[in-house]
Coordinates of N, CA and C and ligand atoms in Angstrom, one line a residue:
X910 N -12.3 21.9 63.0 CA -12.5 20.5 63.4 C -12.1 19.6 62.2
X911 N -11.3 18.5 62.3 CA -11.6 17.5 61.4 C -11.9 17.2 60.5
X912 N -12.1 16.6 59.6 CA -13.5 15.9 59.1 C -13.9 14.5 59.7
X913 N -15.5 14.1 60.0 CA -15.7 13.4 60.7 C -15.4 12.0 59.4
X914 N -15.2 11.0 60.3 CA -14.7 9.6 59.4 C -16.0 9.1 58.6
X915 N -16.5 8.5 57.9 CA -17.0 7.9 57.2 C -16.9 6.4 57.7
X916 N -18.5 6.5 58.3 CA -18.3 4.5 58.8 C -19.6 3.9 58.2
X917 N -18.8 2.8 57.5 CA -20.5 1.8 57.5 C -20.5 1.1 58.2
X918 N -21.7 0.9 58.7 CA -21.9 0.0 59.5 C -22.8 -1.8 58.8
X919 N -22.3 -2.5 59.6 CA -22.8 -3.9 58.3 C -23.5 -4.8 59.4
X920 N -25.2 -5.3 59.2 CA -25.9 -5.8 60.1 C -26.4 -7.0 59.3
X921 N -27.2 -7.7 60.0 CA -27.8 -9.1 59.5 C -28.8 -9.0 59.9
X922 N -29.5 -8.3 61.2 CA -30.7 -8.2 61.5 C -31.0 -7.1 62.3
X923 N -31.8 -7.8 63.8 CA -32.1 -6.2 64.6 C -31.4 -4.9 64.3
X924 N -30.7 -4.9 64.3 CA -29.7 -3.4 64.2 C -29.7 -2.6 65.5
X925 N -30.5 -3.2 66.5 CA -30.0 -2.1 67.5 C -29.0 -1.2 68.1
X926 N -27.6 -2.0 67.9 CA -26.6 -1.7 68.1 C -25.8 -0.1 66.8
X927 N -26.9 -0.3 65.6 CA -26.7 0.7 64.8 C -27.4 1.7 65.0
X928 N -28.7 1.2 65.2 CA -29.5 2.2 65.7 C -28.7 3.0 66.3
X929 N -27.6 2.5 67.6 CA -27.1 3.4 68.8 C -26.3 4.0 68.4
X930 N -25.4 3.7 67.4 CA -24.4 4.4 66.9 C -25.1 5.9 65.7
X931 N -26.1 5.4 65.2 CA -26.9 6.4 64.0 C -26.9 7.5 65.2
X932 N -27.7 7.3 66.5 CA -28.1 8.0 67.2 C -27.0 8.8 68.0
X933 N -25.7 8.2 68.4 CA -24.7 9.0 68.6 C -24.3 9.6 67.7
X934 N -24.4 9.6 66.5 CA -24.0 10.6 65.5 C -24.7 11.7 65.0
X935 N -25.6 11.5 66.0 CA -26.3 12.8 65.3 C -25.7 14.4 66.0
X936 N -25.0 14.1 67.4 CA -24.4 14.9 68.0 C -23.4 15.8 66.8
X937 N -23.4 17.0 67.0 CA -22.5 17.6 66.3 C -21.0 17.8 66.4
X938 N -20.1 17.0 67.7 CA -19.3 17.2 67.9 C -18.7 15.5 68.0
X939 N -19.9 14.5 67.1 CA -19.2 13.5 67.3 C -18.2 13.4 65.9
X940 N -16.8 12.3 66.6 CA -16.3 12.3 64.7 C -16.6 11.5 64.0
X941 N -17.4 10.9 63.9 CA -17.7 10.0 62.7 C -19.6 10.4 62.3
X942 N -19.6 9.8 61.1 CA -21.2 10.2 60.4 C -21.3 8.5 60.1
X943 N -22.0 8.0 60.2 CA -22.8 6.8 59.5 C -23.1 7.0 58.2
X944 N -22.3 6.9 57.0 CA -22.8 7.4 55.6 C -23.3 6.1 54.6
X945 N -23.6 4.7 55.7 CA -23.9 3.7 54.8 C -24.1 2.1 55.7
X946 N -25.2 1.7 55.4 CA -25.7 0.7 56.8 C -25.9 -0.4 55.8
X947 N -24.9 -1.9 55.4 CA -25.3 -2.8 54.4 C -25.8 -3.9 55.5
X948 N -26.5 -4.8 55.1 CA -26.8 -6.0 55.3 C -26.5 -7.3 54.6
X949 N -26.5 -8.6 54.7 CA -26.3 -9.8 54.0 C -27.7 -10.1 53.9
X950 N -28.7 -9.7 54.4 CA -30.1 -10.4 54.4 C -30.9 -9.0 54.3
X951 N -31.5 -9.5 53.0 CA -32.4 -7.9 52.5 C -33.4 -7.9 53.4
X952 N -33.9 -9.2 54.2 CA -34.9 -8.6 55.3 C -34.7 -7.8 56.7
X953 N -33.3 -7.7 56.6 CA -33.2 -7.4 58.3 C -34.1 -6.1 58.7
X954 N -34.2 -6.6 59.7 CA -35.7 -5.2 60.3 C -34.1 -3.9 60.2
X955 N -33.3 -4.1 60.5 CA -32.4 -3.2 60.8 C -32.4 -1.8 59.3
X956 N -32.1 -2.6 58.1 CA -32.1 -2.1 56.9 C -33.1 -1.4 56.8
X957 N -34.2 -1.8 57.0 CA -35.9 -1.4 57.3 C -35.6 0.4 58.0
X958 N -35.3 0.0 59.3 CA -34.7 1.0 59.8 C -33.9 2.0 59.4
X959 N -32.7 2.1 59.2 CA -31.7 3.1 58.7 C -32.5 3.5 57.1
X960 N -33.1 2.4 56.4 CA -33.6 3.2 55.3 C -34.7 4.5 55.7
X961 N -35.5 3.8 56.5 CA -36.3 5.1 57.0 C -35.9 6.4 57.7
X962 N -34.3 5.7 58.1 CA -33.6 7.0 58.4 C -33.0 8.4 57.4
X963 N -33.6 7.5 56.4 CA -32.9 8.5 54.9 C -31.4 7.7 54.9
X964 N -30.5 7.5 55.8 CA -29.5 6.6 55.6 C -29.3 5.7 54.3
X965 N -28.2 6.1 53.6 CA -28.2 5.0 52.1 C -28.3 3.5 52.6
X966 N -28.5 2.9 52.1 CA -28.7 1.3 52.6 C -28.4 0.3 51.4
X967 N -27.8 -0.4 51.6 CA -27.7 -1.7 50.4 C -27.8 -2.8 51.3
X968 N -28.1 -3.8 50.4 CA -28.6 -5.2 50.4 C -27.7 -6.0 50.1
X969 N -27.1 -6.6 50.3 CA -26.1 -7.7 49.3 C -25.8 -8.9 50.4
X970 N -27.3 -9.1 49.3 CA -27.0 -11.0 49.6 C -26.6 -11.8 49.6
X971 N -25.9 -12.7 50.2 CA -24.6 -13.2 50.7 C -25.1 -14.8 49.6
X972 N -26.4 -15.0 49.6 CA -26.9 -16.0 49.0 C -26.5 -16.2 47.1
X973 N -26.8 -14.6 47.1 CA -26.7 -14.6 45.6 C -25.3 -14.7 44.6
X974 N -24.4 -14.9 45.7 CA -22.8 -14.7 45.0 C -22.1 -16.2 45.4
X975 N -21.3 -16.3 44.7 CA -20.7 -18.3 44.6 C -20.0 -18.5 45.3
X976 N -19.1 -17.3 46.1 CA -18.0 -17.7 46.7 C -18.0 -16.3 47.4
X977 N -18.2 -16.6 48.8 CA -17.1 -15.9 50.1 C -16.4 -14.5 49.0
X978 N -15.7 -15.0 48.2 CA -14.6 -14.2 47.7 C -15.3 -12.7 46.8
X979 N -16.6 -13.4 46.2 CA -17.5 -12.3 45.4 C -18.1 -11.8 46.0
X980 N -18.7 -12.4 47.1 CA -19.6 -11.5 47.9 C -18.3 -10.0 48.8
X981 N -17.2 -10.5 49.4 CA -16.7 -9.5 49.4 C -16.3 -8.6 48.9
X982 N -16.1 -8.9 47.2 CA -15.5 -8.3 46.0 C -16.5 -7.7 45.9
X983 N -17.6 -7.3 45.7 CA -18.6 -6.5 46.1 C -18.7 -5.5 47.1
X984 N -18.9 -6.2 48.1 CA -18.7 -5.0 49.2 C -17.2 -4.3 49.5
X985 N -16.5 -5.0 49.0 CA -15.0 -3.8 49.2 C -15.5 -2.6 47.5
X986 N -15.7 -2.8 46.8 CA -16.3 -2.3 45.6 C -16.8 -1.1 46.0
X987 N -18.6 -1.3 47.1 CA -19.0 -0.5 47.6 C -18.8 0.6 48.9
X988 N -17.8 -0.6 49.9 CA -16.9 0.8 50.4 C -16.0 1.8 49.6
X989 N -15.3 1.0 48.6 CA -14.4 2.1 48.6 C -15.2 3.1 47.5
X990 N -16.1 3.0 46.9 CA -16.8 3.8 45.9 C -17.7 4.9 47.1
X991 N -18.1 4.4 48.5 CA -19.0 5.4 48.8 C -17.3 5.9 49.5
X992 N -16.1 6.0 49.5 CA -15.4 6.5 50.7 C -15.4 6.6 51.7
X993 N -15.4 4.9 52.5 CA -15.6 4.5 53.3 C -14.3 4.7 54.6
X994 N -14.4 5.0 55.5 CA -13.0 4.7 56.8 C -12.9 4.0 57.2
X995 N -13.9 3.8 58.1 CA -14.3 2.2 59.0 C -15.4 2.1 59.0
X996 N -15.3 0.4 59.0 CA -16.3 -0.3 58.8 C -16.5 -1.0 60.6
X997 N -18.2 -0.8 60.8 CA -18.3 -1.5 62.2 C -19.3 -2.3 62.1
X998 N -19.3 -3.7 62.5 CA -20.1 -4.5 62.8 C -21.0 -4.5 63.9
X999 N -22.1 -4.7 63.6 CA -23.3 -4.7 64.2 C -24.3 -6.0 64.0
X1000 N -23.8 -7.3 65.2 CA -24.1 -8.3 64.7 C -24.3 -8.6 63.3
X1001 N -23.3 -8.6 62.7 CA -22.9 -8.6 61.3 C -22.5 -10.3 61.6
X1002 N -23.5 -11.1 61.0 CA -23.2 -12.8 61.3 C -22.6 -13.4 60.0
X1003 N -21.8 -12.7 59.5 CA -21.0 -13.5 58.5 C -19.5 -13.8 58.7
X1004 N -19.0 -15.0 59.0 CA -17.1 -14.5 58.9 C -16.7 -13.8 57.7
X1005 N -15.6 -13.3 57.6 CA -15.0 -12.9 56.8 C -13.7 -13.3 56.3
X1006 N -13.4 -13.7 55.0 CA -12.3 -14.0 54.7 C -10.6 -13.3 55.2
X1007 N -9.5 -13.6 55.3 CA -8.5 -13.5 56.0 C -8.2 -12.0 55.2
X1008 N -8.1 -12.6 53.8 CA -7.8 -11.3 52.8 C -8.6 -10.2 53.3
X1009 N -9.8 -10.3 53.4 CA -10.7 -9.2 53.3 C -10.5 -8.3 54.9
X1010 N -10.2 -9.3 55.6 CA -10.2 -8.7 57.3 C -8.9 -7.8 57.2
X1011 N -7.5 -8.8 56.4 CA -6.7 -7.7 56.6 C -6.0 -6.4 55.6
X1012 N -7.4 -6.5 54.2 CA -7.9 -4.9 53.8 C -7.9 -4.0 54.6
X1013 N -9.0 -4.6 55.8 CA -9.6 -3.5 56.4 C -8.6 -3.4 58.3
X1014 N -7.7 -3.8 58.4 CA -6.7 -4.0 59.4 C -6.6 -2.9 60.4
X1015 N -7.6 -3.1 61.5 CA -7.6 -2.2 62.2 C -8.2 -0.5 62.0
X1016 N -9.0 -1.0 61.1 CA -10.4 0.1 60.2 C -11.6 -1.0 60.4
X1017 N -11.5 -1.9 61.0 CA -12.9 -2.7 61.1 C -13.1 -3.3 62.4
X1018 N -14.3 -2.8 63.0 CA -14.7 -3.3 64.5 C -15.9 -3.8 64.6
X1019 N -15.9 -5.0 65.9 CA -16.7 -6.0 66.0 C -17.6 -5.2 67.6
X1020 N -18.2 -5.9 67.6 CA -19.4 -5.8 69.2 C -19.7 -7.0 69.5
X1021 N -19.3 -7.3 70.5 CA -19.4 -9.0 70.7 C -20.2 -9.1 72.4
X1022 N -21.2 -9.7 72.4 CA -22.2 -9.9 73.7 C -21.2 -10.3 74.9
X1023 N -20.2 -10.7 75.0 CA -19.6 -11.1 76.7 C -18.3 -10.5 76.9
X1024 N -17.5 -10.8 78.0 CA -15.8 -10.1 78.1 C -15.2 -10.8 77.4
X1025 N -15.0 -10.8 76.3 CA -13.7 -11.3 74.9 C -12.7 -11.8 76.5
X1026 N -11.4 -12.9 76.5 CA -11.8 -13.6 75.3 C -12.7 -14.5 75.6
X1027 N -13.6 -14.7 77.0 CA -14.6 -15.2 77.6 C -15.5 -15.7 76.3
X1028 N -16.3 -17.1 76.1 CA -17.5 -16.7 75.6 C -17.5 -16.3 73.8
X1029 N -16.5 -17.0 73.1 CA -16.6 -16.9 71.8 C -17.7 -17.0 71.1
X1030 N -18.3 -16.8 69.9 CA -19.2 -17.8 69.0 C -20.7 -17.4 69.7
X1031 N -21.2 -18.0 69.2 CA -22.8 -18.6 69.2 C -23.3 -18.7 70.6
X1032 N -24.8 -18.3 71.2 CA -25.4 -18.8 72.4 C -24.3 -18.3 73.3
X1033 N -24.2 -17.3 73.2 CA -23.0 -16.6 73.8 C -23.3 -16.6 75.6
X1034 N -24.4 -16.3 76.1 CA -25.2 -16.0 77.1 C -25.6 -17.4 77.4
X1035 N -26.3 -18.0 77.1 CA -26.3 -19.7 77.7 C -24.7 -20.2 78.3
X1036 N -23.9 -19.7 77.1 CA -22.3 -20.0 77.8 C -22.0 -19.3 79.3
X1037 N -22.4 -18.1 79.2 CA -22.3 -17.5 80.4 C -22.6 -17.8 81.8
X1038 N -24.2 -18.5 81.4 CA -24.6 -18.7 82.2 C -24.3 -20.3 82.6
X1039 N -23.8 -20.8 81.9 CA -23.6 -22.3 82.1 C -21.8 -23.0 83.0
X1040 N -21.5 -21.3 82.6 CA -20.1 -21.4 83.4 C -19.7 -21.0 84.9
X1041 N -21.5 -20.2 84.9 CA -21.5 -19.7 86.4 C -20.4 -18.5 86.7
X1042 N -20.4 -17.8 85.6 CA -19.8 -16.5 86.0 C -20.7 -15.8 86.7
X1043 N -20.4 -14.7 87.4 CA -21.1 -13.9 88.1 C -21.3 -12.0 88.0
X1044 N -20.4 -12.0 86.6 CA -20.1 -10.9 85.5 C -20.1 -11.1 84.2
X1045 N -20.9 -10.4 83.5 CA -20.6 -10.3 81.7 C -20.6 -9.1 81.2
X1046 N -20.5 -9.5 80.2 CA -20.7 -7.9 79.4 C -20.5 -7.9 78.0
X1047 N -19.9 -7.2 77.5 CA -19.7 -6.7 75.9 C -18.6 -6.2 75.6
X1048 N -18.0 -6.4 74.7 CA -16.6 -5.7 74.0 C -16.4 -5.4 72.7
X1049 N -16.1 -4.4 72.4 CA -15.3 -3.8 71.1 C -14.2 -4.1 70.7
X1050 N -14.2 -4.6 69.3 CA -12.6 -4.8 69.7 C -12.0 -4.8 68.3
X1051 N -11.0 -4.5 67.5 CA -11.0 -4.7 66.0 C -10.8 -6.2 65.5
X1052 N -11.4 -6.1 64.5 CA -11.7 -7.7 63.7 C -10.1 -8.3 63.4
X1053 N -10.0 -9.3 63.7 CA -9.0 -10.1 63.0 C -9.8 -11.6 62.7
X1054 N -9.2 -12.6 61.9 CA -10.0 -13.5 60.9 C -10.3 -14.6 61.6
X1055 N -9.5 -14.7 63.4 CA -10.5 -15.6 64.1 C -11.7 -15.1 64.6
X1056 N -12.7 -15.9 64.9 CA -13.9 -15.3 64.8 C -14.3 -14.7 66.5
X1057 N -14.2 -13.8 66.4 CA -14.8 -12.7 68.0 C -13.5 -13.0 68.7
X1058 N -12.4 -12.5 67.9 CA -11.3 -12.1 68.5 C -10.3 -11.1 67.5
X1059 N -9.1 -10.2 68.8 CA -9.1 -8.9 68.1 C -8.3 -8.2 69.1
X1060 N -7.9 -7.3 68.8 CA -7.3 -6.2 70.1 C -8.5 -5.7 70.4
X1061 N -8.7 -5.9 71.8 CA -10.0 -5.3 72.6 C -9.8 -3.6 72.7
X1062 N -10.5 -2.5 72.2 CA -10.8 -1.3 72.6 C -11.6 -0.8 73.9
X1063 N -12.6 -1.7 73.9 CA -13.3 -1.2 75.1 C -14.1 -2.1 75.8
X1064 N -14.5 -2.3 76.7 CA -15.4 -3.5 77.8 C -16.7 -2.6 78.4
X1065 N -17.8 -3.0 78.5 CA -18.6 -2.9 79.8 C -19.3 -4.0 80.5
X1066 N -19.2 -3.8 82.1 CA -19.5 -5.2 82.9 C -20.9 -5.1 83.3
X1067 N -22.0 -5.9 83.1 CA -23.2 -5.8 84.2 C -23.1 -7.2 84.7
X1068 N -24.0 -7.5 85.7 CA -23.8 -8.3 87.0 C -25.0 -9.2 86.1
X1069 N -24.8 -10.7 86.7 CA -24.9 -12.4 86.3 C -26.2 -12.2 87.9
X1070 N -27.4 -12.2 87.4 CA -28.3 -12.5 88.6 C -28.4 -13.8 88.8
X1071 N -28.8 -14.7 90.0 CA -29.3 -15.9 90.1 C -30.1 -16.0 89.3
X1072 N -31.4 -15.3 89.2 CA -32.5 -15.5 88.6 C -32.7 -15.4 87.1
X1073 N -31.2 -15.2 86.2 CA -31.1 -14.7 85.0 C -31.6 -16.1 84.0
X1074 N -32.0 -15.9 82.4 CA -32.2 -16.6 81.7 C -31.4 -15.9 80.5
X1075 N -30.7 -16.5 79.4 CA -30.3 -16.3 78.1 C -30.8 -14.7 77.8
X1076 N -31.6 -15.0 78.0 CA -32.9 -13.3 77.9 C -32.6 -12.3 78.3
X1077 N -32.8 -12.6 79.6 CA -32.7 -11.7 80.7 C -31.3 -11.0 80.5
X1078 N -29.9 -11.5 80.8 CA -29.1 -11.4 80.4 C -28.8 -10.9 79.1
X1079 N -29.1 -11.4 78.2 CA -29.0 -10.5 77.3 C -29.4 -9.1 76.6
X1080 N -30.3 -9.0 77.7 CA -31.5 -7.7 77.8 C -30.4 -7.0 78.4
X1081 N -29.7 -7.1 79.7 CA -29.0 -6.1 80.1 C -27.7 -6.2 79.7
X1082 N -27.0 -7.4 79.2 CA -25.6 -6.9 77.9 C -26.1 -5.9 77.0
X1083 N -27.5 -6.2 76.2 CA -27.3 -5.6 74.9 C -27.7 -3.8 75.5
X1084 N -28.5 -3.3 76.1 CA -28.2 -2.2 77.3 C -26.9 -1.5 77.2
X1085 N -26.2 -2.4 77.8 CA -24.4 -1.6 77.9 C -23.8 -1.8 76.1
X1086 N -24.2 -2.8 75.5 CA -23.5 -2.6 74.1 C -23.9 -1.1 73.4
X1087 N -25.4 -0.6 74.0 CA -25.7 0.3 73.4 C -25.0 2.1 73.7
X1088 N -24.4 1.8 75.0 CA -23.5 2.7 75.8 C -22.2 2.1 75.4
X1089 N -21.9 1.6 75.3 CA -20.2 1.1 74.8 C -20.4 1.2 73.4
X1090 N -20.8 0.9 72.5 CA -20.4 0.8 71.2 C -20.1 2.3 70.7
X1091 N -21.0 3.2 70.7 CA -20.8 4.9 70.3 C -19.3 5.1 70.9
X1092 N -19.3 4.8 71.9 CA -18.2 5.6 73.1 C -16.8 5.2 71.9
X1093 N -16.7 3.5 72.4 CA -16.1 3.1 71.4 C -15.3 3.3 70.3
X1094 N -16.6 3.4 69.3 CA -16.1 3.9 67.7 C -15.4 5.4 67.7
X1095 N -16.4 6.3 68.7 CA -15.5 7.8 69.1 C -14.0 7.7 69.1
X1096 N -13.5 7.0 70.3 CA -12.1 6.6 70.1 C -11.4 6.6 68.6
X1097 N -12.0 5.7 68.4 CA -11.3 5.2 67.1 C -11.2 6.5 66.1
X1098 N -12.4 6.4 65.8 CA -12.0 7.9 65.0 C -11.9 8.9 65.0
X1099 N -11.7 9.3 66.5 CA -10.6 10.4 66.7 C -9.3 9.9 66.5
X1100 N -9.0 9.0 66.6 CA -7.4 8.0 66.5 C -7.0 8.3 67.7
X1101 N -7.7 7.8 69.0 CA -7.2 8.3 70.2 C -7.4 6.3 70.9
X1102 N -6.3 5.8 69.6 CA -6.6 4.0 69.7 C -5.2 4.0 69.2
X1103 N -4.1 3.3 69.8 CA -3.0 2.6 68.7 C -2.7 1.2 69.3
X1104 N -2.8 0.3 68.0 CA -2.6 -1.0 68.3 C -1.1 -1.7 68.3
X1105 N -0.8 -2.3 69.2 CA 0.4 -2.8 68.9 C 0.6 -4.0 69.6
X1106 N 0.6 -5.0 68.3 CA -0.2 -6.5 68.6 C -1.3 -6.9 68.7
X1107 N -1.4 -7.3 70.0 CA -2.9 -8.0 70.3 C -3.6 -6.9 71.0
X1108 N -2.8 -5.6 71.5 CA -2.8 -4.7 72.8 C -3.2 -3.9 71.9
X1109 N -4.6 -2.7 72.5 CA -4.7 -1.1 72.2 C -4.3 -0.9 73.2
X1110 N -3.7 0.5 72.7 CA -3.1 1.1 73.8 C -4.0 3.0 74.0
X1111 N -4.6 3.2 75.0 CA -5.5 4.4 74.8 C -4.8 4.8 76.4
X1112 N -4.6 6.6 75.4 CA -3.5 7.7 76.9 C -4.7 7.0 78.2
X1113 N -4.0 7.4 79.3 CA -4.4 7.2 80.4 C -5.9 8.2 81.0
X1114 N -5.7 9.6 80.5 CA -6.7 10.6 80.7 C -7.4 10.3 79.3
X1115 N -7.7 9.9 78.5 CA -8.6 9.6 77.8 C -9.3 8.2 78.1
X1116 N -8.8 7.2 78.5 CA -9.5 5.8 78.6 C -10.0 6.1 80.3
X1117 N -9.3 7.1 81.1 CA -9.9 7.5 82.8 C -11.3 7.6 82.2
X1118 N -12.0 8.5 81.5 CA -13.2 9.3 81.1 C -14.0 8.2 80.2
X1119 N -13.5 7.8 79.6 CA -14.2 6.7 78.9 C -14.6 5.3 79.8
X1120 N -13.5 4.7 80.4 CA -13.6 4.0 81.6 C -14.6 4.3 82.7
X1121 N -15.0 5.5 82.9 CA -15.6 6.1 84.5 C -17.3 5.8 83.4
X1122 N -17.3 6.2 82.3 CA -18.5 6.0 81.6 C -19.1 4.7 81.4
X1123 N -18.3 4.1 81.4 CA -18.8 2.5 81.0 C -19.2 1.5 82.4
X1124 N -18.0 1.7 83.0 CA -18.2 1.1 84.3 C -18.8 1.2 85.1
X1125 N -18.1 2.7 85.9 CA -19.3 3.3 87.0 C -20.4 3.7 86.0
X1126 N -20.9 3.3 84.9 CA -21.9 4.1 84.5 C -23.1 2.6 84.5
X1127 N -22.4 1.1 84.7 CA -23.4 0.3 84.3 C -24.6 0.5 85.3
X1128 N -25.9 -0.2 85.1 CA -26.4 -0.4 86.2 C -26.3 -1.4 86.9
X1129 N -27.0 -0.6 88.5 CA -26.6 -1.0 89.3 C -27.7 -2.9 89.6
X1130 N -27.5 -3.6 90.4 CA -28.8 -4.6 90.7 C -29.7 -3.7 90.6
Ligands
GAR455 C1 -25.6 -8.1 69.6 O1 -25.8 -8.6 70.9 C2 -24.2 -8.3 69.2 O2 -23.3 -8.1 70.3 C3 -24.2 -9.7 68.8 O3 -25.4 -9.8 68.0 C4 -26.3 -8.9 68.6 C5 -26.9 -8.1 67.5 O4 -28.0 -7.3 68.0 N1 -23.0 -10.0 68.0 C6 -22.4 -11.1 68.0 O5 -22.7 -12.1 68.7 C7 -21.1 -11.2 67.2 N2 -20.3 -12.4 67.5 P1 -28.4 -6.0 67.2 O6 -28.7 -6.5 65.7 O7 -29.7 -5.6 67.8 O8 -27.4 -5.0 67.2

């Protein structure tokens, strides 16, 4: 086998989305290990978490450095010292400078609450709901330096009820983010992802299986 990739994952708070990924990795036949979980905010309950996972954890406060440019002079420091591959975000709420995104050029992926390019930015789910879609979901996709956009890797769709609130809805997006994101990053670090342009392109019998998972797998009403 391999060697599995080396990913950090970088949060700002809940971490559930890492949680899900820590938790697919514990499988022995996944390829990637979680070998490092940073945050911008030393309180995130997330950090809390992965430290109690024994998981290495750093802190680096976005507050304490002068410039955008030091705080990532830092964290590229600390990837490449722990031997990092890819780096995945996990409501990770900071932009990132252009230089720094295209360091990491298709080695760094986002998770974004609706179908990219639907629904950019902030209050993602009020948008949803304010546009009277009757489908959302969540996507993977690799970082480039506009913000929640990227070559899409992967989608899952749940259904827009009448009776939905910001909440509600985002109760059952973040659901499928936690089924999509693992699946996801698998791809990638098996390199069973090639980008070219704005487009990934994933074989037909690999994205069938991954596809049948995400989709037919959401729930139903
Ligand atoms: C998730 O819903 C994620 O998609 C979103 O923040 C939430 C983090 O939750 N990210 C974005 O909106 C990025 N633009 P978590 O901390 O429990 O994973």
């Amino acid at each position: 086998m391999t060697a599995k990739k080396r990913v950090a994952v970088l949060v700002s708070g809940r971490g559930s989305n890492m949680q899900a990924l820590v938790e697919a990795a514990h499988a022995p036949d996944y390829p990637a290990e979680i070998a490092l979980v940073i945050s911008n905010r030393p309180d995130a309950p997330g950090l809390a978490w992965a430290k109690a996972q024994g998981i290495l954890t750093l802190a680096l406060d976005h507050k304490r450095y002068e410039s955008r440019e030091h705080f990532e002079g830092q964290l590229q420091s600390v990837l490449d010292l722990s031997k990092i591959d890819l780096v995945a975000l996990a409501g990770f709420m900071r932009l990132m400078t252009a230089s720094f995104v295209d360091r990491w050029r298709d080695r760094m992926i986002n998770i974004h609450p609706s179908l990219l390019p639907a629904f950019k930015g902030l209050r993602t789910h009020e948008q949803a709901l304010e546009a009277g879609v009757k489908i959302s979901g969540c996507t993977v996709h690799f970082v480039r330096p506009e913000m929640d956009d990227g070559p899409i890797i992967g989608q899952a769709a749940v259904p827009v009820l009448a009776s939905d609130t910001p909440e509600t809805l985002a109760a059952r997006v973040l659901a499928a983010e936690h089924r999509l994101y693992p699946r996801a990053l698998a791809l990638v670090a098996r390199d069973q992802v090639q980008v070219d342009g704005s487009v990934v392109h994933i074989q037909d019998a690999v994205y069938a299986q991954f596809n049948q998972q995400q989709v037919l797998g959401s729930p139903s009403l």
